[in-house]
Amino acid sequence: MDKLLRSNVSRLLKKLSEHAEIYAPTMEDGVCVLSKLVNNYDDWTLDYVRTTNSVKDIFFPQNEEIMRYKNANNDLNIEPPKPFKERVAFGVRPCDAAAMLLLDNVFLEGEFYDSYYKERREKGALITIACEKPDQYCFCTSFHSSPGATEGSDIVLYPADDYFLVVAVTDKGKKLIKANAEIFENATEKSGIVENYKSMKTPIGNNCSPGELNEKLKNEFDNPYWKKIARRCLGCGNCTFVCPTCHCFAVCDVARGCDGKRTRTWDSCKFQDFFLMAGDHNPRPTQVERTRQRFMHKLNYFKEKYDKYQCVGCGRCVEKCPVGVHIADVITHMKEEL
Amino acid sequence: MCSSHNQLVPKVATIKKIAEETSSGDVKTFYVEFDCPKERAEFNNMPGQCAMISVLGVGESMISITSSPTRPDPLEFSIKKMGKVTSALHDFAEGQKIGIRGPYGNNFPADEWIGKDLVFIGGGIGLAPLRSVINYCIDKKESYGSITIIYGSRSPSDLCFKEEIFENWPSVEGVKVHLAVDKIEEGEQWDKSIGFVPQYLEQISPSPDNAIAITCGPPIMIKYVLESLEKLKFKDEQIITTLELKMQCGVGYCGRCNIGDKYVCIDGPVFSYKQIKEMPQEF
């Protein structure tokens, strides 16, 4: 096993930046954001439970150009974007790394794949840091995960005194360590550090583990509970934007004379016009249908399609909902009621 | 110019011809050819499939391909002026460029219907997707039993594909075309039926024995046609229809067109009544 001294992290990031964009947790106006480091590779922090934005941003950004076009004199040319750069995300949490595997299901499986996402994933590496202090919003253990889980990560760093124990999870992770071997050291001491992280409980613990809830929810389309919780929903969309697994987007053309670009932007099933069709038909016209759609998607439809729940228990939507509509409560309520 | 294999980037195509279908001008058929022959060759559409049509600078819409693969070129799209993209498209002239990507979605399972009698029931612009499979089955008529086409619209001037419904289709042996309109204005010439499609269907009363009924039209018409077909003793698995929801990607990512765990863009648009009954009723 290797170890990485905390005092060597900046050196590692600087070295990796020679061929890759580096993203790390940084403090901005008192908020911890996963953002791109430019020039200052000391700018990372360990003072966070979860970054405000998830690692999703780096592979499926909030807004991106999907193509450009020029249509002068009826000669239409359409160009996809230029190739993306290599990228390393440092300080990812295990829940967010697990969420990437769910996005992989959506964007890489089936008849089609998403070219933008695929290229970024292939050119990306996730260096995860296990969680030392999960807070009251965390419930990753409800989804067969833990503060020390490795699923979805290329490398996991387990915080110890003044260093991290290093576990290379994938070949990509092993290569990254090998290519930067001079920055890592051999960890000689045998310790149960990794196991301690893996067996650590989150405060909500396993209480809201959905189990076989998806089966029961099949018959709960008209359950009055959806109406009850939808009454509080403000339709702000916070929950979907901070979610590391939500993947809905809108496509928008921006024209300027003969030139233009097509962009895609995160969108939200909580918004009134999200499902609105030309001709004004809206199959989910009120917050009741849209609230049901969000939870049924995560707890039933996604599970039917991919055999996984579309939630990793990161706690962001729980933390950010202004009116206390919590997926953990939904799971607990439905489990008790059904 | 041939472009990439990126699913969200459309291929360039040229509008070769535009035909007005209705006298009010709200439905036009666009005859379209890819600029790159290789891209045309890779566009293997089956009847019932759709394509994303781009008006660059305005946006994209999912439109059903109304031409049959048995008559491959040009590709035909019959489009009603409804929203932003379709309105912009209606202002286009022959020779102008659009973007196309696809084909998307499943298709009418016409190869499973071999040896059966087919009953097509369409309303208004809903004949556009049916037309692809009607022509497909007519071109392989020896594989099918009788073909009955029941088509209605608000008024005689709103009927689409007039040459086919009045001349081409009725002249094929074993094909019967029944036309109806909701109402006629004073002075309008009309020697066919007057009435709504579902009632007209019950009046014609096609036999469900060894038959498949395929219907497409406005949601309210589909609803009552399904009831009428049940009255005529068609079983759920003998009834095929299409669903339509808002789409922005067409490939199952953007999250708009789901009904339960199905996405209309990739799992539809064609569903049997049996499948529809098993879905959450949210469309």
Coordinates of N, CA and C in Angstrom, one line a residue, chain A residues 66-67 69 71 74-81 106-109 111-116 221 247-255 262 264 267-269 273-281 283-284 289-290 292-293 297 300-302 304-306, chain B residues 1 3-14 35 54-60 82-84 86 95-99 101 103-105 244-246 248-263 266-267 280-283:
Chain A
I66 N -23.0 22.2 -27.5 CA -22.9 20.9 -28.1 C -22.5 20.9 -29.6
M67 N -22.7 22.1 -30.2 CA -22.2 22.3 -31.5 C -22.3 23.8 -31.9
Y69 N -22.8 26.3 -35.5 CA -23.1 26.2 -37.0 C -22.9 27.6 -37.6
N71 N -24.5 29.4 -41.2 CA -25.4 29.2 -42.3 C -25.5 30.4 -43.2
N74 N -26.9 30.1 -47.5 CA -27.5 28.7 -47.6 C -26.5 27.6 -47.7
D75 N -25.3 27.9 -47.1 CA -24.3 26.8 -47.0 C -24.2 26.5 -45.5
L76 N -24.9 25.5 -45.1 CA -24.9 25.2 -43.7 C -23.8 24.3 -43.3
N77 N -23.0 24.7 -42.3 CA -22.0 23.9 -41.7 C -22.2 23.7 -40.2
I78 N -22.1 22.5 -39.8 CA -22.3 22.2 -38.4 C -21.0 21.5 -37.8
E79 N -20.5 22.1 -36.7 CA -19.3 21.6 -36.1 C -19.5 21.1 -34.7
P80 N -19.1 19.9 -34.4 CA -19.2 19.5 -32.9 C -18.0 20.3 -32.2
P81 N -18.0 20.3 -30.9 CA -17.0 21.0 -30.2 C -15.6 20.4 -30.3
V106 N -26.9 6.0 -17.6 CA -27.8 6.8 -18.5 C -27.1 7.1 -19.8
F107 N -25.9 7.6 -19.7 CA -25.2 8.3 -20.8 C -24.4 7.3 -21.7
L108 N -24.1 6.1 -21.1 CA -23.2 5.2 -21.9 C -23.8 3.9 -22.3
E109 N -25.0 3.5 -21.6 CA -25.6 2.2 -21.9 C -26.6 2.4 -23.0
E111 N -28.5 1.7 -26.9 CA -28.2 1.8 -28.3 C -27.3 3.0 -28.6
F112 N -27.4 4.1 -27.8 CA -26.7 5.3 -28.1 C -25.8 5.6 -26.9
Y113 N -24.7 6.4 -27.1 CA -24.0 6.9 -26.0 C -23.9 8.4 -26.2
D114 N -23.7 9.1 -25.1 CA -23.5 10.6 -25.2 C -22.0 10.9 -25.4
S115 N -21.7 11.5 -26.6 CA -20.3 11.7 -27.0 C -19.6 12.6 -26.0
Y116 N -20.3 13.6 -25.5 CA -19.6 14.6 -24.7 C -19.2 14.0 -23.3
F221 N -49.0 4.9 -7.5 CA -49.0 6.1 -8.3 C -50.0 7.1 -7.8
H247 N -30.0 13.9 -14.4 CA -29.4 14.1 -15.7 C -30.2 14.9 -16.7
C248 N -31.4 15.4 -16.3 CA -32.3 16.0 -17.2 C -31.6 17.3 -17.8
F249 N -31.8 17.6 -19.0 CA -31.3 18.8 -19.6 C -32.3 19.4 -20.6
A250 N -32.0 20.7 -20.9 CA -32.7 21.4 -22.0 C -31.7 21.7 -23.1
V251 N -32.2 21.8 -24.3 CA -31.4 22.1 -25.4 C -31.8 23.5 -25.9
C252 N -30.9 24.4 -26.2 CA -31.2 25.8 -26.5 C -30.3 26.3 -27.6
D253 N -30.9 26.8 -28.7 CA -30.1 27.4 -29.7 C -29.9 28.9 -29.5
V254 N -28.7 29.4 -29.7 CA -28.4 30.8 -29.6 C -27.8 31.3 -30.9
A255 N -28.6 32.1 -31.5 CA -28.2 32.6 -32.9 C -27.7 34.0 -32.9
R262 N -25.5 25.6 -30.4 CA -26.6 24.9 -29.7 C -26.0 24.5 -28.3
R264 N -26.6 22.8 -24.2 CA -27.5 22.1 -23.4 C -27.2 22.6 -21.9
D267 N -31.7 21.0 -16.6 CA -33.1 21.4 -16.5 C -33.7 20.6 -15.3
S268 N -34.9 20.9 -14.9 CA -35.5 20.2 -13.8 C -36.9 19.8 -14.0
C269 N -37.2 18.5 -13.6 CA -38.6 18.0 -13.6 C -39.5 18.8 -12.7
D273 N -42.7 24.3 -16.9 CA -42.8 24.1 -18.3 C -41.9 22.9 -18.8
F274 N -41.3 22.1 -17.9 CA -40.4 21.1 -18.3 C -41.0 20.1 -19.2
F275 N -42.3 19.7 -19.0 CA -43.0 18.7 -19.8 C -43.9 19.3 -20.8
L276 N -44.0 20.6 -20.9 CA -45.0 21.3 -21.7 C -44.7 21.1 -23.2
M277 N -45.8 20.7 -23.9 CA -45.6 20.4 -25.3 C -46.1 21.6 -26.2
A278 N -45.7 21.6 -27.4 CA -46.3 22.6 -28.4 C -47.8 22.2 -28.5
G279 N -48.6 23.2 -28.4 CA -50.1 22.9 -28.4 C -50.6 23.0 -26.9
D280 N -49.6 23.3 -26.0 CA -50.0 23.5 -24.6 C -50.4 22.3 -23.8
H281 N -50.3 21.1 -24.3 CA -50.6 20.0 -23.4 C -49.5 19.8 -22.5
P283 N -48.5 16.9 -19.6 CA -48.9 15.7 -18.9 C -48.6 15.7 -17.4
R284 N -47.7 16.7 -16.9 CA -47.5 16.8 -15.5 C -47.7 18.3 -15.1
E289 N -47.8 16.1 -9.8 CA -47.3 15.1 -10.8 C -45.8 15.2 -10.8
R290 N -45.3 16.4 -10.7 CA -43.8 16.6 -10.9 C -43.1 16.1 -9.6
R292 N -44.1 13.6 -7.7 CA -44.2 12.2 -7.9 C -43.2 11.7 -8.9
Q293 N -43.1 12.4 -10.0 CA -42.2 12.0 -11.1 C -40.8 12.0 -10.5
H297 N -39.1 8.4 -10.2 CA -37.9 8.2 -11.1 C -36.8 7.6 -10.3
N300 N -38.3 4.1 -8.4 CA -39.0 3.0 -9.1 C -38.5 2.9 -10.5
Y301 N -38.7 3.9 -11.3 CA -38.4 3.8 -12.8 C -37.0 3.5 -13.0
F302 N -36.0 4.2 -12.4 CA -34.6 3.9 -12.6 C -34.2 2.5 -12.2
E304 N -36.2 0.0 -12.1 CA -36.7 -1.0 -13.1 C -35.8 -1.1 -14.3
K305 N -35.3 0.0 -14.7 CA -34.4 0.1 -15.9 C -33.0 -0.4 -15.7
Y306 N -32.4 0.0 -14.6 CA -31.0 -0.3 -14.4 C -30.7 -1.2 -13.1
Chain B
M1 N -21.2 18.2 -46.7 CA -20.2 17.8 -45.8 C -20.7 16.7 -44.8
S3 N -20.6 14.8 -41.4 CA -20.1 15.2 -40.0 C -20.0 14.0 -39.1
S4 N -19.9 14.2 -37.8 CA -19.5 13.2 -36.9 C -20.6 12.2 -36.6
H5 N -20.2 11.2 -35.8 CA -21.2 10.2 -35.3 C -21.9 10.6 -34.0
N6 N -21.5 11.8 -33.5 CA -22.1 12.3 -32.3 C -23.7 12.4 -32.5
Q7 N -24.4 11.7 -31.6 CA -25.8 11.6 -31.7 C -26.6 13.0 -31.7
L8 N -26.0 13.9 -31.0 CA -26.8 15.2 -30.8 C -26.4 16.2 -31.9
V9 N -25.5 15.9 -32.8 CA -25.2 16.8 -33.8 C -25.9 16.4 -35.1
P10 N -26.8 17.2 -35.6 CA -27.5 16.8 -36.8 C -26.7 16.8 -38.1
K11 N -27.2 16.1 -39.1 CA -26.6 16.1 -40.4 C -27.3 17.1 -41.3
V12 N -26.6 17.7 -42.2 CA -27.2 18.7 -43.1 C -28.0 18.1 -44.2
A13 N -29.2 18.7 -44.4 CA -30.1 18.2 -45.4 C -30.7 19.4 -46.1
T14 N -31.2 19.1 -47.4 CA -31.8 20.2 -48.2 C -33.3 19.9 -48.4
D35 N -27.4 16.0 -47.6 CA -26.4 16.5 -48.5 C -25.3 15.5 -48.7
S54 N -33.9 19.9 -37.2 CA -33.4 21.2 -36.7 C -33.6 22.3 -37.6
V55 N -34.2 23.4 -37.0 CA -34.1 24.7 -37.7 C -33.0 25.4 -36.9
L56 N -31.8 25.6 -37.5 CA -30.7 26.1 -36.8 C -30.9 27.5 -36.3
G57 N -30.7 27.7 -35.0 CA -31.0 29.0 -34.4 C -32.3 29.1 -33.8
V58 N -33.2 28.1 -34.1 CA -34.5 28.1 -33.4 C -34.6 26.9 -32.5
G59 N -34.3 25.7 -33.0 CA -34.4 24.5 -32.2 C -34.7 23.3 -33.0
E60 N -35.1 22.2 -32.2 CA -35.3 20.9 -32.8 C -36.7 20.4 -32.4
M82 N -47.3 24.1 -35.2 CA -47.8 24.0 -33.8 C -47.0 24.9 -32.9
G83 N -45.7 24.8 -32.9 CA -44.9 25.5 -31.9 C -43.8 26.3 -32.6
K84 N -42.7 26.6 -31.9 CA -41.6 27.4 -32.4 C -41.0 26.8 -33.6
T86 N -41.8 24.2 -35.6 CA -42.6 23.9 -36.8 C -43.1 25.2 -37.5
G95 N -35.1 24.4 -51.2 CA -33.7 24.7 -51.4 C -33.0 25.1 -50.1
Q96 N -33.7 25.4 -49.1 CA -33.1 25.8 -47.8 C -32.6 24.6 -47.0
K97 N -31.7 24.8 -46.1 CA -31.0 23.7 -45.4 C -31.6 23.6 -44.0
I98 N -31.8 22.3 -43.6 CA -32.2 22.0 -42.2 C -31.2 20.9 -41.7
G99 N -31.3 20.6 -40.4 CA -30.5 19.5 -39.8 C -31.4 18.3 -39.5
R101 N -31.3 14.4 -37.5 CA -30.7 13.3 -36.9 C -31.7 12.2 -36.5
P103 N -32.5 7.7 -37.5 CA -33.9 7.6 -37.1 C -34.0 7.2 -35.6
Y104 N -35.0 7.6 -34.9 CA -35.2 7.3 -33.5 C -36.4 6.5 -33.2
G105 N -36.4 5.8 -32.1 CA -37.6 5.1 -31.6 C -37.8 3.8 -32.3
E244 N -47.0 10.4 -27.8 CA -46.1 11.6 -28.1 C -46.0 12.4 -26.8
L245 N -44.7 12.7 -26.5 CA -44.5 13.7 -25.4 C -43.4 14.6 -25.8
K246 N -43.2 15.6 -25.0 CA -42.1 16.6 -25.3 C -40.7 15.9 -25.2
Q248 N -36.4 16.5 -26.1 CA -35.3 17.4 -26.5 C -34.1 16.7 -27.0
C249 N -33.9 15.5 -26.6 CA -32.7 14.8 -27.1 C -33.0 13.7 -28.0
G250 N -34.0 13.0 -27.8 CA -34.4 11.9 -28.7 C -33.7 10.5 -28.4
V251 N -32.8 10.5 -27.4 CA -32.0 9.3 -27.2 C -32.0 8.9 -25.8
G252 N -33.0 9.4 -25.0 CA -33.2 8.8 -23.7 C -32.4 9.5 -22.5
Y253 N -31.9 10.7 -22.8 CA -31.1 11.4 -21.7 C -31.8 12.6 -21.1
C254 N -32.6 13.3 -21.8 CA -33.0 14.6 -21.4 C -34.1 14.6 -20.3
G255 N -34.8 13.4 -20.2 CA -35.7 13.2 -19.1 C -37.1 13.7 -19.2
R256 N -37.5 14.1 -20.4 CA -38.8 14.7 -20.6 C -39.9 13.7 -20.9
C257 N -39.6 12.7 -21.7 CA -40.7 11.9 -22.4 C -40.9 10.6 -21.7
N258 N -40.6 10.5 -20.4 CA -40.8 9.2 -19.8 C -42.3 9.0 -19.4
I259 N -42.8 7.8 -19.5 CA -44.0 7.3 -18.9 C -43.6 6.1 -18.1
G260 N -43.6 6.3 -16.8 CA -43.0 5.2 -15.9 C -41.6 5.0 -16.4
D261 N -41.1 3.8 -16.5 CA -39.7 3.5 -16.8 C -39.5 3.5 -18.3
K262 N -40.5 3.8 -19.1 CA -40.3 3.8 -20.6 C -40.1 5.3 -21.1
Y263 N -39.2 5.4 -22.0 CA -39.0 6.7 -22.7 C -39.7 6.6 -24.1
I266 N -37.1 6.4 -27.1 CA -36.4 5.2 -27.5 C -37.2 3.9 -27.4
D267 N -38.2 3.9 -26.4 CA -39.0 2.7 -26.3 C -40.3 2.8 -27.1
P280 N -48.2 3.8 -16.1 CA -48.9 4.8 -15.3 C -49.6 5.7 -16.3
Q281 N -50.9 6.1 -16.0 CA -51.7 6.9 -16.9 C -51.3 8.3 -16.8
E282 N -50.2 8.7 -17.4 CA -49.7 10.0 -17.2 C -49.1 10.5 -18.5
F283 N -50.0 10.8 -19.5 CA -49.5 11.3 -20.8 C -50.5 12.1 -21.5

